[in-house]
Coordinates of C-alpha atoms in Angstrom, one line a residue:
Chain L
M1 CA 33.9 -34.3 -23.7
K2 CA 34.6 -31.0 -25.4
E3 CA 33.1 -28.0 -23.6
R4 CA 30.9 -26.0 -25.9
W5 CA 30.9 -22.3 -25.9
R6 CA 27.7 -21.1 -24.3
M7 CA 26.1 -17.7 -24.5
L8 CA 23.3 -16.3 -22.4
Y9 CA 20.7 -14.2 -24.4
T10 CA 18.0 -12.0 -23.1
L11 CA 14.8 -11.6 -25.1
L12 CA 13.4 -8.2 -24.6
C13 CA 9.7 -8.0 -25.1
Y14 CA 8.2 -5.1 -27.0
N15 CA 4.6 -4.5 -27.9
S16 CA 2.0 -1.8 -27.9
E17 CA 0.9 -1.2 -24.3
D18 CA -2.4 0.2 -25.5
V19 CA -3.1 -3.1 -27.3
V20 CA -1.9 -5.5 -24.6
F21 CA -3.8 -3.6 -21.9
S22 CA -6.9 -3.8 -24.0
W23 CA -6.8 -7.6 -23.9
S24 CA -9.7 -9.1 -21.9
Q25 CA -8.8 -11.4 -18.9
E26 CA -9.7 -14.3 -21.2
E27 CA -7.3 -13.2 -23.9
D28 CA -4.6 -12.5 -21.4
D29 CA -5.0 -16.0 -19.9
A30 CA -5.0 -17.6 -23.3
V31 CA -1.7 -15.9 -24.2
M32 CA -0.2 -16.9 -20.8
A33 CA -1.4 -20.5 -21.3
R34 CA 0.3 -20.8 -24.7
L35 CA 3.5 -19.2 -23.4
S36 CA 3.6 -21.6 -20.4
V37 CA 3.8 -24.5 -22.8
V38 CA 7.0 -23.0 -24.3
H39 CA 8.3 -22.0 -20.8
E40 CA 7.9 -25.4 -19.4
R41 CA 9.8 -27.1 -22.2
L42 CA 12.6 -24.6 -22.0
H43 CA 12.6 -25.0 -18.2
R44 CA 13.0 -28.8 -18.5
E45 CA 15.9 -28.3 -20.9
G46 CA 17.5 -26.0 -18.3
K47 CA 17.5 -23.2 -20.9
L48 CA 15.2 -20.7 -19.2
G49 CA 16.6 -18.2 -16.7
P50 CA 14.5 -15.5 -14.9
S51 CA 11.6 -14.1 -16.8
L52 CA 9.6 -11.1 -16.0
R53 CA 6.4 -9.3 -16.9
L54 CA 6.6 -5.6 -16.1
L55 CA 3.9 -3.3 -14.9
P56 CA 2.9 -0.7 -17.5
T57 CA 5.1 2.3 -18.3
T58 CA 2.6 4.5 -16.3
A59 CA 4.1 2.9 -13.2
A60 CA 7.6 3.8 -14.2
T61 CA 9.9 6.5 -12.9
T62 CA 13.2 7.5 -14.6
L63 CA 16.4 8.6 -12.9
R64 CA 18.6 10.6 -15.1
K65 CA 22.2 10.1 -13.9
S66 CA 23.0 13.8 -14.0
D67 CA 24.7 15.6 -11.0
P68 CA 22.5 15.8 -9.0
P69 CA 20.4 13.0 -10.4
L70 CA 17.0 14.1 -11.9
I71 CA 13.9 12.1 -11.2
I72 CA 11.2 12.1 -14.0
D73 CA 7.8 10.5 -13.9
G74 CA 7.3 8.1 -16.7
P75 CA 9.4 5.7 -18.8
F76 CA 12.8 6.3 -20.4
A77 CA 12.0 8.2 -23.6
E78 CA 15.3 9.1 -25.2
T79 CA 16.1 7.5 -28.6
K80 CA 19.8 8.4 -28.6
E81 CA 20.7 6.0 -25.8
Q82 CA 20.4 2.2 -26.0
L83 CA 19.4 -0.5 -23.5
L84 CA 22.6 -2.0 -22.2
G85 CA 21.6 -4.0 -19.2
F86 CA 19.2 -4.3 -16.3
Y87 CA 19.0 -5.1 -12.6
V88 CA 16.3 -6.7 -10.5
V89 CA 16.3 -5.3 -7.0
D90 CA 14.0 -6.3 -4.1
C91 CA 12.8 -3.2 -2.3
E92 CA 10.2 -2.0 0.1
S93 CA 9.3 1.2 -1.8
L94 CA 10.0 3.2 -4.8
D95 CA 12.2 5.5 -2.7
E96 CA 14.4 2.5 -1.8
A97 CA 14.6 1.5 -5.5
L98 CA 15.5 5.1 -6.4
E99 CA 18.2 5.2 -3.7
I100 CA 19.8 2.0 -5.1
A101 CA 19.6 3.6 -8.6
R102 CA 21.4 6.7 -7.2
E103 CA 24.1 4.6 -5.7
L104 CA 24.6 2.6 -8.9
G105 CA 24.6 5.9 -10.8
R106 CA 27.4 7.3 -8.6
A107 CA 29.5 4.2 -9.5
N108 CA 28.6 4.5 -13.1
P109 CA 27.6 8.0 -14.1
G110 CA 26.0 8.9 -17.5
G111 CA 22.7 7.7 -19.0
S112 CA 19.6 6.8 -17.1
Y113 CA 17.8 4.1 -15.1
E114 CA 14.2 3.5 -15.8
V115 CA 12.7 2.2 -12.5
R116 CA 9.8 -0.1 -13.4
P117 CA 7.9 -2.4 -11.0
V118 CA 7.8 -6.0 -11.9
R119 CA 4.3 -7.6 -12.2
L120 CA 5.4 -11.2 -12.5
F121 CA 8.8 -12.7 -11.7
V122 CA 9.6 -16.3 -12.5
P123 CA 13.1 -17.2 -11.2
G124 CA 13.7 -20.0 -13.7
A125 CA 16.8 -22.2 -13.7
S126 CA 19.9 -21.0 -11.9
M127 CA 22.4 -19.8 -14.4
A128 CA 25.2 -18.9 -11.9
D129 CA 27.5 -21.6 -13.3
R130 CA 27.0 -20.7 -17.0
P131 CA 30.1 -19.2 -18.6
T132 CA 29.4 -15.9 -20.3
A133 CA 31.5 -13.7 -22.5
Chain P
M1 CA -4.0 -14.3 -30.8
T2 CA -5.9 -14.5 -34.1
E3 CA -5.7 -11.8 -36.7
I4 CA -9.2 -10.6 -36.1
A5 CA -8.8 -10.5 -32.3
W6 CA -5.6 -8.5 -32.9
I7 CA -7.4 -6.1 -35.2
H8 CA -10.2 -5.6 -32.6
A9 CA -7.6 -4.9 -29.9
A10 CA -5.8 -2.5 -32.1
I11 CA -9.0 -0.6 -33.0
T12 CA -10.1 -0.5 -29.3
A13 CA -6.7 0.9 -28.3
A14 CA -6.7 3.5 -31.1
R15 CA -10.2 4.6 -30.5
P16 CA -9.8 7.6 -28.1
Q17 CA -6.9 9.1 -30.0
A18 CA -8.5 8.6 -33.4
I19 CA -11.9 9.9 -32.5
G20 CA -10.2 12.8 -30.7
A21 CA -8.2 13.8 -33.8
L22 CA -11.3 13.4 -36.1
L23 CA -13.2 15.6 -33.7
R24 CA -10.6 18.2 -34.1
Y25 CA -11.0 18.2 -37.9
F26 CA -14.8 18.0 -38.1
R27 CA -15.7 19.8 -34.8
D28 CA -18.7 17.6 -34.7
L29 CA -19.0 14.4 -32.5
E30 CA -21.4 12.6 -34.8
T31 CA -19.2 13.1 -37.9
A32 CA -16.1 12.1 -36.0
E33 CA -17.7 8.9 -34.7
E34 CA -19.1 8.0 -38.2
A35 CA -15.7 8.7 -39.8
F36 CA -14.1 6.3 -37.2
Q37 CA -16.7 3.6 -37.8
D38 CA -16.1 3.9 -41.5
A39 CA -12.3 3.6 -41.0
C40 CA -12.8 0.5 -38.8
L41 CA -14.9 -1.3 -41.4
R42 CA -12.2 -0.5 -44.0
A43 CA -9.5 -1.8 -41.6
L44 CA -11.4 -5.1 -41.2
K45 CA -11.4 -5.5 -45.0
S46 CA -7.9 -4.1 -45.7
W47 CA -5.7 -5.3 -42.8
P48 CA -6.1 -9.1 -43.3
Q49 CA -5.3 -8.6 -47.0
N50 CA -2.5 -6.1 -46.9
G51 CA -1.2 -6.8 -43.4
P52 CA -1.5 -4.4 -40.4
P53 CA -0.2 -0.9 -40.9
R54 CA 2.9 0.2 -38.9
D55 CA 0.8 2.8 -37.0
P56 CA -2.8 1.6 -36.8
T57 CA -4.0 4.8 -35.1
A58 CA -2.6 7.0 -37.8
W59 CA -4.1 4.8 -40.5
L60 CA -7.5 4.9 -38.9
I61 CA -7.4 8.7 -38.5
L62 CA -6.3 9.2 -42.1
V63 CA -8.7 6.7 -43.6
G64 CA -11.6 8.0 -41.4
R65 CA -10.8 11.6 -42.4
N66 CA -10.7 10.8 -46.1
A67 CA -13.9 8.7 -45.8
A68 CA -15.8 11.6 -44.2
L69 CA -14.4 14.2 -46.7
D70 CA -15.3 11.8 -49.5
G71 CA -18.8 11.7 -48.2
V72 CA -18.9 15.5 -48.2
R73 CA -17.4 15.7 -51.7
K74 CA -19.9 13.2 -53.1
T75 CA -22.8 15.2 -51.8
R76 CA -21.3 18.3 -53.3
R77 CA -20.5 16.4 -56.5
L78 CA -16.8 17.1 -56.2
E79 CA -13.9 14.9 -57.2
A80 CA -13.4 11.8 -55.0
L81 CA -10.2 11.0 -53.1
P82 CA -8.1 7.8 -53.9
D83 CA -9.6 4.9 -52.1
E84 CA -8.2 3.2 -49.0
A85 CA -6.7 0.3 -50.9
A86 CA -4.2 2.7 -52.5
L87 CA -3.6 4.3 -49.1
S88 CA -3.1 1.2 -47.0
D89 CA 0.0 -0.1 -48.7
L90 CA 1.8 3.3 -49.0
D91 CA 3.8 2.8 -45.8
D92 CA 6.1 5.7 -46.7
V93 CA 3.3 8.1 -47.2
E94 CA 1.6 7.0 -44.0
T95 CA 4.2 8.2 -41.4
P96 CA 4.7 11.8 -42.5
L97 CA 1.0 12.2 -43.1
A98 CA 0.3 10.9 -39.6
E99 CA 2.8 13.4 -38.2
R100 CA 1.2 16.3 -40.1
L101 CA -2.2 15.1 -38.9
D102 CA -1.3 14.7 -35.3
G103 CA 2.0 15.7 -33.7
S104 CA 1.7 17.6 -30.5
H105 CA -2.1 17.7 -30.6
Y106 CA -2.5 14.1 -29.5
R107 CA -2.7 14.8 -25.8
D108 CA -5.2 17.7 -26.1
D109 CA -7.3 15.7 -28.6
V110 CA -7.9 12.9 -26.1
L111 CA -8.4 15.3 -23.2
R112 CA -10.9 17.3 -25.3
L113 CA -12.8 14.2 -26.2
L114 CA -13.0 13.1 -22.6
F115 CA -13.8 16.6 -21.5
I116 CA -16.7 16.9 -24.0
C117 CA -18.1 13.7 -22.4
C118 CA -18.2 15.4 -19.0
H119 CA -19.4 18.8 -20.2
P120 CA -21.0 20.7 -17.4
D121 CA -24.3 20.9 -19.4
L122 CA -24.7 17.1 -19.1
P123 CA -26.2 15.4 -16.0
A124 CA -23.9 12.7 -14.5
T125 CA -25.8 9.8 -15.9
Q126 CA -25.4 11.2 -19.4
Q127 CA -21.7 11.9 -18.9
V128 CA -21.0 8.3 -18.0
A129 CA -23.1 6.9 -20.8
L130 CA -21.5 9.2 -23.4
A131 CA -18.0 8.4 -22.3
L132 CA -18.6 4.7 -22.4
R133 CA -20.2 5.0 -25.9
I134 CA -17.7 7.4 -27.5
V135 CA -14.4 6.8 -25.7
S136 CA -14.6 3.2 -24.6
G137 CA -16.6 2.1 -27.7
L138 CA -19.1 0.0 -25.7
S139 CA -22.3 -0.8 -27.7
V140 CA -25.5 0.8 -26.6
R141 CA -26.7 -2.6 -25.6
Q142 CA -23.7 -3.2 -23.3
I143 CA -24.2 0.2 -21.7
A144 CA -28.0 -0.3 -21.3
R145 CA -27.3 -3.7 -19.6
A146 CA -24.8 -2.0 -17.3
F147 CA -27.4 0.6 -16.2
L148 CA -30.3 -1.8 -16.0
V149 CA -32.3 0.2 -18.5
S150 CA -33.8 -0.8 -21.9
E151 CA -31.7 -0.4 -25.0
A152 CA -34.2 2.2 -26.4
A153 CA -33.9 4.3 -23.2
M154 CA -30.1 4.2 -23.3
E155 CA -30.1 5.1 -27.0
Q156 CA -32.3 8.1 -26.2
R157 CA -30.1 9.1 -23.3
I158 CA -27.0 9.1 -25.5
T159 CA -28.8 10.9 -28.4
R160 CA -29.9 13.6 -25.9
A161 CA -26.3 13.9 -24.6
K162 CA -24.9 14.3 -28.1
A163 CA -27.6 16.9 -29.0
R164 CA -26.6 18.9 -25.9
I165 CA -22.9 18.7 -26.8
A166 CA -23.7 19.8 -30.4
A167 CA -25.6 22.8 -28.9
A168 CA -23.0 23.6 -26.3
D169 CA -20.0 25.9 -26.8
V170 CA -16.9 23.7 -27.0
A171 CA -13.5 25.3 -27.4
F172 CA -11.3 23.7 -30.1
E173 CA -8.3 25.8 -29.6
T174 CA -5.3 24.3 -27.7
P175 CA -6.2 24.9 -24.0
G176 CA -4.1 27.1 -21.8
P177 CA -2.6 25.7 -18.6
V178 CA -5.5 26.8 -16.4
E179 CA -8.2 25.4 -18.7
R180 CA -6.2 22.2 -19.2
S181 CA -6.1 21.6 -15.4
E182 CA -9.8 22.4 -15.1
R183 CA -10.5 19.9 -17.9
L184 CA -8.3 17.4 -16.2
A185 CA -10.2 17.7 -12.9
A186 CA -13.6 17.3 -14.6
V187 CA -12.3 14.2 -16.5
I188 CA -10.9 12.7 -13.3
A189 CA -14.3 13.1 -11.6
M190 CA -16.1 11.5 -14.6
I191 CA -13.8 8.5 -14.7
Y192 CA -14.3 7.9 -11.0
L193 CA -18.0 8.1 -11.6
V194 CA -17.7 5.4 -14.3
F195 CA -15.8 3.3 -11.7
N196 CA -18.3 3.8 -9.0
E197 CA -21.2 2.8 -11.3
G198 CA -19.4 -0.5 -11.7
Y199 CA -18.2 -0.8 -8.1
S200 CA -21.6 -0.2 -6.5
A201 CA -23.1 -2.9 -8.7
G202 CA -21.6 -5.7 -6.8
D203 CA -21.8 -9.0 -8.7
N204 CA -23.6 -7.7 -11.8
G205 CA -21.2 -8.8 -14.5
A206 CA -22.3 -6.2 -17.1
R207 CA -21.9 -3.4 -14.6
S208 CA -18.7 -4.5 -13.0
Q209 CA -17.1 -4.4 -16.4
L210 CA -17.4 -0.6 -15.9
C211 CA -14.6 -0.8 -13.4
D212 CA -12.3 -2.3 -16.0
E213 CA -13.3 0.4 -18.4
A214 CA -12.6 3.1 -15.8
I215 CA -9.2 1.7 -15.2
R216 CA -8.5 1.6 -18.9
L217 CA -9.5 5.3 -19.2
V218 CA -7.3 6.3 -16.2
R219 CA -4.3 4.5 -17.7
L220 CA -4.9 6.4 -20.9
L221 CA -5.1 9.7 -19.0
L222 CA -2.0 8.8 -17.0
R223 CA 0.0 8.2 -20.2
L224 CA -0.9 11.7 -21.3
F225 CA -0.3 13.4 -18.0
Q226 CA 2.6 11.4 -16.5
T227 CA 3.5 13.9 -13.8
E228 CA 0.0 14.6 -12.4
P229 CA -0.1 13.1 -8.9
E230 CA -3.9 13.2 -8.7
V231 CA -4.1 11.1 -11.9
M232 CA -1.7 8.6 -10.3
G233 CA -3.8 8.8 -7.1
L234 CA -7.1 8.0 -9.0
A235 CA -5.5 5.1 -10.9
A236 CA -4.1 3.7 -7.6
L237 CA -7.4 4.2 -5.8
M238 CA -9.4 2.3 -8.5
L239 CA -6.9 -0.5 -8.8
L240 CA -6.7 -1.0 -5.0
Q241 CA -10.5 -1.0 -4.6
H242 CA -11.1 -3.2 -7.6
A243 CA -8.5 -5.7 -6.3
R244 CA -10.9 -6.5 -3.5
T245 CA -13.8 -7.4 -5.9
P246 CA -13.3 -11.2 -5.7
A247 CA -13.6 -11.0 -1.9
R248 CA -16.3 -8.4 -1.5
L249 CA -19.5 -10.4 -1.7
D250 CA -20.7 -13.7 -0.2
E251 CA -22.4 -16.4 -2.0
Q252 CA -25.8 -14.7 -1.6
G253 CA -24.3 -11.5 -3.1
Q254 CA -24.2 -9.7 0.2
A255 CA -21.4 -7.3 1.0
I256 CA -18.6 -8.6 3.3
L257 CA -17.0 -6.1 5.5
L258 CA -13.3 -5.4 5.0
D259 CA -12.4 -7.0 8.3
D260 CA -14.2 -10.2 7.3
Q261 CA -12.9 -10.5 3.7
D262 CA -10.7 -13.4 2.7
R263 CA -7.6 -11.4 1.8
S264 CA -6.0 -14.3 -0.1
L265 CA -8.7 -13.6 -2.8
W266 CA -7.5 -10.0 -3.3
N267 CA -5.9 -9.5 -6.8
R268 CA -2.2 -9.2 -6.1
K269 CA -1.4 -7.8 -9.6
M270 CA -3.8 -4.9 -9.1
I271 CA -2.5 -4.3 -5.6
A272 CA 1.1 -4.2 -6.9
E273 CA 0.3 -1.7 -9.6
G274 CA -1.8 0.4 -7.2
L275 CA 1.0 0.5 -4.5
A276 CA 3.6 1.4 -7.2
L277 CA 1.4 4.3 -8.4
I278 CA 0.6 5.7 -4.9
D279 CA 4.3 5.5 -4.1
K280 CA 5.0 7.5 -7.2
A281 CA 2.3 10.1 -6.5
M282 CA 3.4 10.7 -2.8
R283 CA 6.9 11.7 -4.0
H284 CA 5.4 14.9 -5.4
Q285 CA 4.2 16.0 -1.9
R286 CA 1.1 17.6 -3.5
A287 CA -1.7 16.1 -1.5
G288 CA -5.0 15.6 -3.2
A289 CA -8.2 13.8 -2.3
Y290 CA -7.7 10.9 -4.6
Q291 CA -4.2 10.4 -3.4
I292 CA -5.3 10.3 0.2
Q293 CA -8.1 7.9 -0.5
A294 CA -5.7 5.7 -2.5
A295 CA -3.2 5.9 0.4
L296 CA -6.0 4.7 2.7
A297 CA -6.8 1.8 0.4
A298 CA -3.0 1.1 0.2
T299 CA -2.8 0.9 4.0
H300 CA -5.5 -1.7 4.1
A301 CA -4.0 -3.6 1.1
R302 CA -0.6 -3.8 2.9
A303 CA -2.1 -5.4 6.0
Q304 CA -1.9 -9.2 5.7
T305 CA -4.7 -9.6 8.3
P306 CA -7.1 -7.0 9.7
A307 CA -5.1 -7.1 13.0
D308 CA -2.0 -5.9 11.0
T309 CA -3.8 -2.7 9.9
D310 CA -1.8 0.4 10.6
W311 CA -4.6 2.4 12.3
A312 CA -2.3 5.3 13.2
Q313 CA -1.7 5.7 9.5
I314 CA -5.4 5.5 8.8
D315 CA -6.1 8.1 11.5
H316 CA -3.4 10.4 10.0
L317 CA -4.7 10.0 6.5
Y318 CA -8.4 10.7 7.4
A319 CA -7.2 13.8 9.4
A320 CA -5.4 15.0 6.2
L321 CA -8.6 14.4 4.2
E322 CA -10.6 16.3 6.8
R323 CA -8.3 19.3 6.3
L324 CA -8.6 19.1 2.5
Q325 CA -12.3 18.3 2.2
P326 CA -14.0 18.8 5.6
S327 CA -17.0 16.5 5.9
P328 CA -18.8 14.8 8.8
V329 CA -18.6 11.5 6.9
V330 CA -14.8 11.7 6.8
T331 CA -14.7 12.5 10.5
L332 CA -17.0 9.5 11.1
N333 CA -14.5 7.3 9.2
R334 CA -11.6 8.7 11.2
A335 CA -13.5 7.8 14.4
V336 CA -13.3 4.1 13.5
A337 CA -9.5 4.5 13.4
V338 CA -9.5 6.5 16.7
G339 CA -11.7 3.7 18.2
K340 CA -9.1 1.1 17.3
L341 CA -6.2 3.2 18.5
H342 CA -7.6 4.9 21.7
G343 CA -10.8 3.0 22.5
P344 CA -14.5 3.6 22.0
A345 CA -14.8 6.5 24.5
E346 CA -12.6 8.8 22.4
A347 CA -14.2 7.6 19.2
L348 CA -17.7 8.4 20.6
A349 CA -16.6 11.8 21.7
L350 CA -15.3 12.5 18.2
I351 CA -18.6 11.6 16.5
E352 CA -21.1 13.0 19.0
P353 CA -20.8 16.6 17.6
L354 CA -21.8 15.1 14.2
A355 CA -25.2 13.9 15.4
E356 CA -27.2 16.7 13.9
R357 CA -25.6 16.7 10.5
L358 CA -25.6 12.9 10.2
A359 CA -29.2 12.5 11.7
G360 CA -30.3 10.6 8.6
Y361 CA -27.1 8.6 7.9
F362 CA -27.1 4.9 8.4
H363 CA -23.4 4.5 9.0
F364 CA -23.5 7.1 11.8
F365 CA -25.9 5.0 13.9
G366 CA -24.1 1.8 13.0
A367 CA -20.8 3.1 14.2
K368 CA -22.3 4.9 17.3
G369 CA -24.1 1.6 18.3
A370 CA -20.8 -0.3 17.9
F371 CA -18.9 2.1 20.1
L372 CA -21.7 2.2 22.8
L373 CA -21.8 -1.6 22.8
Q374 CA -18.0 -1.7 23.4
L375 CA -18.6 0.6 26.3
G376 CA -21.2 -1.7 27.7
R377 CA -24.0 0.9 27.2
R378 CA -26.5 -1.7 26.0
D379 CA -29.7 0.3 25.9
E380 CA -28.2 3.2 24.1
A381 CA -26.5 0.8 21.7
Q382 CA -29.8 -0.9 20.9
A383 CA -31.5 2.5 20.3
A384 CA -28.7 3.4 17.8
F385 CA -28.9 0.0 16.0
D386 CA -32.7 0.3 15.8
R387 CA -32.3 3.8 14.2
A388 CA -29.6 2.4 11.8
I389 CA -31.9 -0.4 10.6
S390 CA -34.7 2.1 10.0
L391 CA -32.2 4.1 7.8
A392 CA -30.6 1.1 6.0
A393 CA -30.8 1.5 2.2
N394 CA -30.4 -2.2 1.4
A395 CA -30.9 -5.6 2.9
P396 CA -27.1 -6.4 3.5
D397 CA -26.7 -3.2 5.5
A398 CA -29.7 -4.0 7.7
A399 CA -28.6 -7.6 8.0
H400 CA -25.3 -6.5 9.3
I401 CA -26.8 -4.4 12.0
R402 CA -29.2 -7.1 12.9
Q403 CA -26.3 -9.3 13.7
H404 CA -25.2 -6.8 16.4
L405 CA -28.8 -6.7 17.7
D406 CA -29.1 -10.5 17.9
K407 CA -25.8 -10.6 19.8
L408 CA -27.2 -8.0 22.2
M409 CA -30.3 -10.1 22.8
R410 CA -28.4 -13.3 23.2
D411 CA -25.8 -11.8 25.4
S412 CA -26.7 -12.2 29.0
A413 CA -23.1 -12.1 30.3
P414 CA -22.2 -9.6 33.1
P415 CA -21.1 -6.1 32.0
D416 CA -17.4 -6.7 32.3
R417 CA -17.5 -9.5 29.7
R418 CA -19.8 -7.5 27.5
T419 CA -17.4 -4.7 27.3
A420 CA -14.6 -6.9 26.1
G421 CA -15.7 -6.7 22.5

């Protein structure tokens, strides 16, 4: 059978934090319930990789990869740079996450890492064997 | 989410900034509130027809301002402005107008609005009521239920608060750094007051909603002041405390002590956010009372079971709090940690000098009795517990001490076994 070219996509979720955090628990639960219907189908089809729900931007810290790196409270706020990728790292503390960010920054200087805690992590199907570009 | 639900969420989210900006124009709380109400009514009519605007907050500010000016013009028989139907679909006009309206004032608008609600001329109960009405947008009925008073009484309380604000001297200029930090401190205290109103209510649904409101307010403040460690500390403290709410009360609505709570009921999401925020705050190395209290709550939250509690850390944190805000109650709390670390004799030695200042304090005699009991000094323990019961402010507190007393009565074992506790 002919191998089809596959591509992994990420869907990056944007919305107004003010609005989403004004949802009542019932509204939040209702949204999650509707989403889980879609998630389950995608999961059965083996199409769903890891999905994450992040804590609000107020919990974010940004490491600007200058020399020495500059640590700023709050989310990444520049508009001249674009989101090019992301890591999920398992850490004991913010300090450890920032240390990893520093190390990655030494290997790949320039730009910033916004370090944001993850509120909900669903590992999804393993995509290790999927060919990517 | 339905369209109407989305509109309500957008309006709730926009409220503090919109009323804050309208207050800056009109310099009058009543006018600003009415202008915002007007804009909301128009949004409910216009948005379902014309689609939601790109920036709902700017739309509400603009339409609210025009509505209020329109009212002024009508009474002065001046020419009316174009109506909101013409405004709402002018997307190009909206953005520059919004920028002209707001820009850098946004942060100080919201802070001013919050600060007005905790004006020093207002008693604490009025501060909280006003903030919930004006900033959170709760109805008078909701607030009245939360405070267990009649709607008429709450209406009167809020009206009085507004009258005092109108009579008070409120600065509308952009605040300087010193004034801004004073305002921030007052606002932080007011938000914690809102939280405690809810937290102390136990299982009263209407009141415990106040905890959610306080958390919403502190998130708002934190977005405006992203580098203030005490704001992070307050947010962390409230999240970590509120996380325990599902485990705090038994079926009869009586308080369950921290050691006896089912920790699997604690809200993991809130704990995660609280721990993330206290981690962030501590990096600043600018200790503050809210940060230390949050760090204490974090130490308990990190312990899987009571036995895993890092008592050395608790001792260390209470010692830091003692230095920052010396108080016999803080020392008493530290004594509990000292008791766990070094035994009841040292704990007792730490609290004995407090006897005079805490002569009327229930928890002093509860703790003293517990330490004495551990030391096998039964008669003295019983005297302390009796005193505690006479001072108990509520039934659960008294019931908790009675358990100790019952145990004392039942316990006829020799002293070496009695001291094992």
